[in-house]
mmCIF file of C-alpha atoms in Angstrom:
data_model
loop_
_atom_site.group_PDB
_atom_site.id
_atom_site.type_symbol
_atom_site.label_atom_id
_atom_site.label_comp_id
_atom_site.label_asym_id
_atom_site.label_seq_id
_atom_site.Cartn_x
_atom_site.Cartn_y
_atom_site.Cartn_z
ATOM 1 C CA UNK E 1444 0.000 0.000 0.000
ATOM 2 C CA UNK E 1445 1.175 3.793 0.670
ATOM 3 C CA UNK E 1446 1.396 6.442 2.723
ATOM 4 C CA UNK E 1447 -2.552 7.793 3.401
ATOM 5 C CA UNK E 1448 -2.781 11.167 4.306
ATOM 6 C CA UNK E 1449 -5.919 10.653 6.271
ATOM 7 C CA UNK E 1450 -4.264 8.444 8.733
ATOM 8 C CA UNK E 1451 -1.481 11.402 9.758
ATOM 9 C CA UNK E 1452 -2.934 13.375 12.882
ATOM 10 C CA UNK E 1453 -1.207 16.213 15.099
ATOM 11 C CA UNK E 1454 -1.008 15.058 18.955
ATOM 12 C CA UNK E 1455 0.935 17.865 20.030
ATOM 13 C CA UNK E 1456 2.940 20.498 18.894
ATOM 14 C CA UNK E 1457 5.643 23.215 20.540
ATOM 15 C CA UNK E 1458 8.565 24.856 19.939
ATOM 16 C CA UNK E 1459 9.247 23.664 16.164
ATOM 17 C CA UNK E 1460 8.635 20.173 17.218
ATOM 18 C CA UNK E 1461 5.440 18.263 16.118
ATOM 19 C CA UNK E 1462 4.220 14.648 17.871
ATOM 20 C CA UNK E 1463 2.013 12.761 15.468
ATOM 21 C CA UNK E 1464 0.043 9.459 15.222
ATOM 22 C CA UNK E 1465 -0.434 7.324 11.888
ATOM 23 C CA UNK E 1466 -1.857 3.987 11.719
ATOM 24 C CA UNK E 1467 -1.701 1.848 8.390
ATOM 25 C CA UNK E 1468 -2.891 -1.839 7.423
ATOM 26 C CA UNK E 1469 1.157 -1.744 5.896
ATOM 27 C CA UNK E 1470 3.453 -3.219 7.753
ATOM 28 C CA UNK E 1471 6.264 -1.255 9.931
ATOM 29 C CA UNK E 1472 9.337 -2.171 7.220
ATOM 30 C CA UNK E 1473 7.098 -0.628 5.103
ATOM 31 C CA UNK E 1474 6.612 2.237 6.769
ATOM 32 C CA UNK E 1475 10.207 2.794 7.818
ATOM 33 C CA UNK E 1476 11.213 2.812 4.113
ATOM 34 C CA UNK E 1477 12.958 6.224 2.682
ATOM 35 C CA UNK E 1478 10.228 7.392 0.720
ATOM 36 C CA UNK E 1479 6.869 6.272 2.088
ATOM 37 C CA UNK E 1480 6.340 9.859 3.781
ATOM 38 C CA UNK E 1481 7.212 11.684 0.802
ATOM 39 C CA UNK E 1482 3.854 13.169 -0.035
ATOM 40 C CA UNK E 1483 3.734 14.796 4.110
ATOM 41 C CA UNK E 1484 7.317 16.552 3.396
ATOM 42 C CA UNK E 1485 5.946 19.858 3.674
ATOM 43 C CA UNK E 1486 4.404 18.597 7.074
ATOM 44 C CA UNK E 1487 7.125 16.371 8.680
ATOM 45 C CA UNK E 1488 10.748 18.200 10.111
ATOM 46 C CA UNK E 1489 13.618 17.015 11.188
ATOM 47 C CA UNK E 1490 13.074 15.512 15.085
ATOM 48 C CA UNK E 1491 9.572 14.800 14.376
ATOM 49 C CA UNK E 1492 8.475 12.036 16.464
ATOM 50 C CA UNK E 1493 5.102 9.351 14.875
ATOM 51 C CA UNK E 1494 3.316 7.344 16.927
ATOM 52 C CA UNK E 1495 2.352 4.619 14.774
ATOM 53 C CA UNK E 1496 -0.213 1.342 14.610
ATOM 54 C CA UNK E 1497 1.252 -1.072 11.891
ATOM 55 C CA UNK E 1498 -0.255 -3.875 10.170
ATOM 56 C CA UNK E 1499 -3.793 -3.076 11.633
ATOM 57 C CA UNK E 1500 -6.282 -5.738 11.201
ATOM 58 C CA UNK E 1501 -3.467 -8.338 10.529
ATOM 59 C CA UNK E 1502 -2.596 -11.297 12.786
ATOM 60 C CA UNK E 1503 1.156 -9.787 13.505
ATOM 61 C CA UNK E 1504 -0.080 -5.340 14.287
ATOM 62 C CA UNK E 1505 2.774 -3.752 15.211
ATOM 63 C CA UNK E 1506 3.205 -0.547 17.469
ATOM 64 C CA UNK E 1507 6.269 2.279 18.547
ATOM 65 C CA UNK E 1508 7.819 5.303 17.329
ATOM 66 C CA UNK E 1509 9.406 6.506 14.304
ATOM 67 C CA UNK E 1510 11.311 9.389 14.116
ATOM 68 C CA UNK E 1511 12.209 11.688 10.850
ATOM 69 C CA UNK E 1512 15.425 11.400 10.001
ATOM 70 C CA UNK E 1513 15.872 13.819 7.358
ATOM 71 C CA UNK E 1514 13.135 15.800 5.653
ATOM 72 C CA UNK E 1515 14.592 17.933 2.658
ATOM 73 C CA UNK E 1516 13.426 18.909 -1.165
ATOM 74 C CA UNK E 1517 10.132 16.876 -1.156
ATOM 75 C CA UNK E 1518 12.455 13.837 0.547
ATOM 76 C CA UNK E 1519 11.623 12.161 4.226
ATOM 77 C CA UNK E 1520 13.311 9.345 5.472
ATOM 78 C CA UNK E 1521 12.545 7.669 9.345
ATOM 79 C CA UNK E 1522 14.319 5.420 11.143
ATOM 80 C CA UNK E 1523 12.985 2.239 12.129
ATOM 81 C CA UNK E 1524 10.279 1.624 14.381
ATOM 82 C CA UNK E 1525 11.232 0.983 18.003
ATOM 83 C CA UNK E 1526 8.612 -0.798 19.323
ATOM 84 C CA UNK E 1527 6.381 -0.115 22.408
ATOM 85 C CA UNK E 1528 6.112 -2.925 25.064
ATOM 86 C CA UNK E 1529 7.549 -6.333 25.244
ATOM 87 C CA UNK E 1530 6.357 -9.543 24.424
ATOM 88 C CA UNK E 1531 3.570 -10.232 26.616
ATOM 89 C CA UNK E 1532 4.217 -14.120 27.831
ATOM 90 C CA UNK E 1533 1.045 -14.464 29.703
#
């Protein structure tokens, strides 16, 4: 699939730094591709932290952060996700 501009919301934002939350069927190496933001580049800086629900509705969802990485002519890259939570044994 691809980035979905409907799932991208503002949590919070101050002092040139925005908190956001997106959730996607697509899974998180997806997501954490160079590229897959491109069409929120006007939207996403530097520092930018996402919230993000992977691979919703799927056996294996997927939840943590991703932060932007770089952000420049049109360009975004994140790192990887780093996942919330541990593996829950019980």
């Amino acid at each position: 699939m691809a980035y979905a501009s409907k799932d991208l919301s503002v949590l919070a934002y101050a002092n040139g730094f925005t908190l956001w939350h997106y959730t996607t069927a697509d899974a998180a190496t997806d997501i954490d591709t160079a590229g897959y933001f491109n069409g929120a580049a006007d939207l996403l800086r530097v520092g930018d932290m996402l919230l993000a629900n992977c691979a919703v509705g799927s056996a294996t969802p997927a939840t943590g952060v991703l932060v932007v990485a770089a952000s420049a002519n049109g360009a975004v890259d994140v790192a990887n996700l780093t996942p919330f939570g541990s593996a829950n044994s019980d």
